[in-house]
Each structure stands twice: as structure tokens, then as C-alpha cells.
Amino acid sequence: MSVVEFTDTEFMICQAARLLEDNKTIFIGWGIPQVVAILAERLYTPNIVQVFEFGAIGPQCRTPFLRGTMGGPQNTYRSLQWCSMSLAFSYAQAGYIDYGMLGAAQIDKYGNINSTMIGENYEQPKKRFPGSGGGNEVASYCWKTIIVMSHESRRFVERCDFITSPGHMINGKDREEFGLPRNAGPWRVITSKGMFDFDEKTKQMRLIGVLRGLSIEEVVSEMSFKPLIANDVIELEPPNREELKVLREEIDPYGLIITKGKKIKMKV
Amino acid sequence: MASGMIEILDRGKAEIHFVSPDDFREFVKNKKNRGLRNKLMEEKEAVKKFVSNGDYIAYDFSSLTRGPQSLLREIIRQEKRRLWVCAKFTLYESALLVGGGCADKIDVGFIGWIPYLLGEAEKGRVKLYEWSNGSLTYRLLAGAMGIPFIPARDLLGTDIIKHSGTIIIKDPFSEIPVALLPALNPDVSIIHVQEADIYGNARVYGPTVATLETAMASKKVIISAERIIETIEFRKNPNMTIIPYYLVDAVVHAPFGAYPGGTQGYYEMDAEHYLKLTSITTEDEMQKYLEDYVYSVDSHEEFLDKRVGISKLNELVRKAEILEGFR
């Protein structure tokens, strides 16, 4: 028996990394998804092909990861291909990209994402965000989109104030009715406390896993809507030593990303 | 639905910058010279000649990598007004242009996290139109192709549509809804490259974002280059020519032209300066930044000399250790 200490951000990153599949393509958003992909590549999925909107296909990103280096030499190192943004998105639109991974400021129970603004009136936002970026395309085009985000009530809402990127249902209509690609969309939501999928029938977000030591109630109570709850909610392992070593020593030694969030101490 | 009619299902209400393909062709025919002319000039002259008040402006790559930052500062220094900015894949350019009083409309792909600009948007002091990085890039692609719009499957189902100029139709081929993105032909684009010749042939190394599309779709194009090279270099390796000279109006020799961002193969970004930019919150802080780094110097050269300094520049050059693929 020993004690492991970690932040809930580290948990979220590790849990997302464990989900990825080797020999698949994955469209990577800015920030945490970049860290997840590097961790997965180092430990679990050595042949994963990362795809970036600015036009890098399959880079073997150099570490340490520096926030904000998107598009620079570190982040495009030894790519298979450098190309344009329209080509990178076209790979996804044509179906070549298996996974997408994004962060989100706000999400609703159908997996719609808001990266634009908070408030009831678009013209007078209470809070303005930077906008879609490439998030809309990732969520629209990739076969399975994974959303990685911090678990807070204000982020999990009944309906997004502004839908920037599409989930499964919008205003009561299935995404395909809007012309979005068939059989694609949000697949998992990984938070600092748990993991969700989307119920096939109702298309609603469903809790399928909680971080060890947390109860279902503790997770659900910090959401502004009631998610569905799977019959067998699994216990999610805390980050293991190997994951933490790679994260802390190799990927983010300056703690730019992984030190954020709540600190957790756990016996393992 | 009447047979033979294409059905419009939805349409955005936002104002768009749109040039009809024939008007663009006319412009290209009459105003873009295919002659091999020496277009090398100082940044001051290039911006004076080719950026006008009220222009729609686009630029390529990002704030951190190969962005046209010296040209951007010159635009602010010359106090251009009423610009409409294509903010695809950007972090701080829109903030500086708004802070400098140069821009009042932004097509949002991504406008970055600078609290100053987000605050201005919250106060309604700048007009935003919603798009996405992908849709703006596809719009530039359509503009480059000389077609009026491009169909795509992004933006569908979202609130972006009504705050953009997108039209949704039932596609007559597949019979499912599809987004029509209007072509985008900027009045002017500014693009930083690693290498150009004096006529405007240009190369970039690394991912391109929309280098060619942006140049090809724009009425006026200003290139700034780390290095000016001989034309024969392009003929020796034509695969690497991203922009042919006849798209270009002005070439500016601008070493460290992407500073405080980096340029692949030359120098890394200046993380400290970047932090300074991203922490600008208030009007006072913005004006102080602009005074310190833009208005109080006369040129990019003076900026490098007096505001950055040779030891910082050398440090950034040393940090650019990864050269593979960039030379």
C-alpha cells in the first residue's frame, strides 16, 4: 500500500489517454488534448496519427510541451505530412479521421459545445470566449469525438447559451437531420471526476465511470442537468506511477497544465 | 418543393464581405500585373500603398508561428481605420488592431484569450461575426478558386449560422442539407514567409494553414520575408514554390518579421513577450503596450534594435534547434 498524489487535471489527462486506440487517426484540439495525445503516444498508442488543423499530419511531438506552441517546430516535429488547413479539415470531412479531441467551456446533455459566449443575448454577452477555432469542424466531421473538460456545474448545462459545435440532438432534432455526417459525433466526455458516454436511444449524456473514491452523487451534484446513469458505473483508476512520471518529467516539467485543478491524495 | 428549384432551408443574417467572381476576375485582369517587376520595398511604403482604410484584411499562419507581425505593427503605426479582420487561427492580432483603433469588424474563427479584446466584445465595441477556422479557410479556398461559394458540412445545426453569412440548402445531389460558405476575397492580405525573391515568388516551410489560398484570393498581397533569395532557387526546386510572383504586390525584407512569434528554421517565439501581450486587460495597458512597442518606434528595424535587442534575438535564434524540414 502506498499513497499517490495527483491533480484532477492529471487524472483527466490520463483517463483520456487510456481511451485512445492505436493505429487510428485523431484530430487534436489546443491545450489539454495535445498533452493527452503525447501521453498516449508514449505509453499506450505508439502508432496513433495526430492531426492538427494548421496542417500537420502525424507529428511526433517533441517534449516538454509548451502551452502555445501550436504550429511551431516542437509540435510539428517529424510529421508524415505538412499541409494546409483546408486539406487537414477535408481529411476529416471525407471520413479519414477516426477520433477528435476537444476541450469545452460549456456542454449540454446532448454533447453540444459552447465556445462562443455566455449570456442570453448574443449582442450583450456576459462573457465572451475566443470562438469556434477548429472545434466546430472536429465535432462535425470526426467519427468519434472525445471532450475533455473540467467538472463544474456551470460548465454542464441543460442547454448551451450558444451552440458552437454540434452534439447529438439540437432543439429536438437529430444531428443528421441538419445534414451533419452520419454516425459521427461526441463519443465520450472525460472530466476531472468521471466519464460519460451518450445513450444510443435518447442521445443523452450518461455517466459510465467515476474516479475511485468518488460517489455517483458527488459527481452528479456538480452538474446543472441530471445525466443518465449507467447500470454498472465503473471505478476509474487514478493516474499510475508510470503515467505521472511521463507527464511530470517529460511532457510538462514546468507544470503549466498538469498542476492546475484540485489536489487529490489516494492510497493505492 | 417545386421541381427544378433548390430549396433554401436556413440563412445567416450577418453582413459578409463578398466580391462576385467576375468582379474579382476584372480586378485581377486590370490591376494585377503579370510583369516581372522588382517589388522589394520598405514596410512603410508597402503598407501605405496597399492597405487602405476600410479594407478587409486577412493574414496567414498564427500569432506564434510565422505570423506577419512586423507588417501588422506597421498597419497600426500608420493608423489605418475601419479594417475588417479575417481572424482565422489567431491569438492576438485582432486585439492589437482593435486596440490601435484600426479594426471595427472581425470574422471570428478564433480570436484568442486576450482579456482586452474579449472585454471589448462584451461591451459591444467591436462587431463580431461568427465563423470557424475551417469555414473561413474554405471561404478563402473558394475565393482562390474564383467560385462564388463552396459547399461544406461544417457549421450545420449550430448557432454560428445565424450570426454568419452561411446559407443552408438541400443539396440537389445527395438531397441532404449542406452549408454554402460564401467565397472570401480579402482586399488585402499580409503573409510572412521564410524566403521570397524580389518579384514575389515565395516559399514557406512547415504547415501552411492557408498561405496560397489567402494570397490567391486577395486583391492586394504584401509578403514579408526572412530572406530574399535569387529567382533561380525557385526554378531549382519548384515543388517548394507556394506563392508565384504574379499574386504579389509588395515584398518586404523583414528578418524577425514574425516576432514575438517564431519562424520555423530561424528563431523561436519570445515567450515572455507573448505573456506580456496575453495579459493585457485594460485600455490603459493596451495603449501603453502600443506606445512602447509600436508608436514609439519608426520601423521594424528600430523596434528590433531598441525594443528587443540583439541579445534577445540571438537567444531566440539559438533556441530554434529544430531545423529538419525548415531549410
Short mmCIF file of C-alpha atoms in Angstrom, two decimals, chain A residues 62-64 66 72-74 77-78 254, chain B residues 262-269 313-327:
data_model
loop_
_atom_site.label_atom_id
_atom_site.label_comp_id
_atom_site.label_asym_id
_atom_site.label_seq_id
_atom_site.Cartn_x
_atom_site.Cartn_y
_atom_site.Cartn_z
CA ARG A 62 8.74 16.98 -29.01
CA THR A 63 8.61 17.46 -25.29
CA PRO A 64 8.44 19.31 -22.99
CA LEU A 66 4.91 24.29 -24.06
CA GLY A 72 5.68 25.55 -34.11
CA PRO A 73 8.60 23.19 -34.67
CA GLN A 74 8.08 21.25 -31.39
CA TYR A 77 8.29 17.57 -35.42
CA ARG A 78 8.79 14.65 -37.80
CA TYR A 254 7.12 23.18 -15.70
CA GLY B 262 8.76 32.42 -34.10
CA THR B 263 9.60 31.44 -37.64
CA GLN B 264 10.47 27.81 -38.30
CA GLY B 265 14.11 27.30 -39.07
CA TYR B 266 15.08 30.81 -37.91
CA TYR B 267 14.07 31.69 -34.34
CA GLU B 268 11.72 30.64 -31.59
CA MET B 269 8.88 32.70 -30.18
CA LEU B 313 17.27 37.95 -30.77
CA ASN B 314 20.37 35.80 -30.53
CA GLU B 315 18.80 33.83 -27.71
CA LEU B 316 15.72 33.16 -29.84
CA VAL B 317 17.88 32.10 -32.76
CA ARG B 318 19.79 29.67 -30.51
CA LYS B 319 16.51 28.24 -29.22
CA ALA B 320 15.42 27.31 -32.74
CA GLU B 321 17.18 23.97 -32.60
CA ILE B 322 14.78 22.05 -34.77
CA LEU B 323 15.78 22.68 -38.35
CA GLU B 324 14.64 19.49 -40.06
CA GLY B 325 12.30 20.30 -42.88
CA PHE B 326 12.69 24.04 -42.50
CA ARG B 327 15.68 24.73 -44.72
#
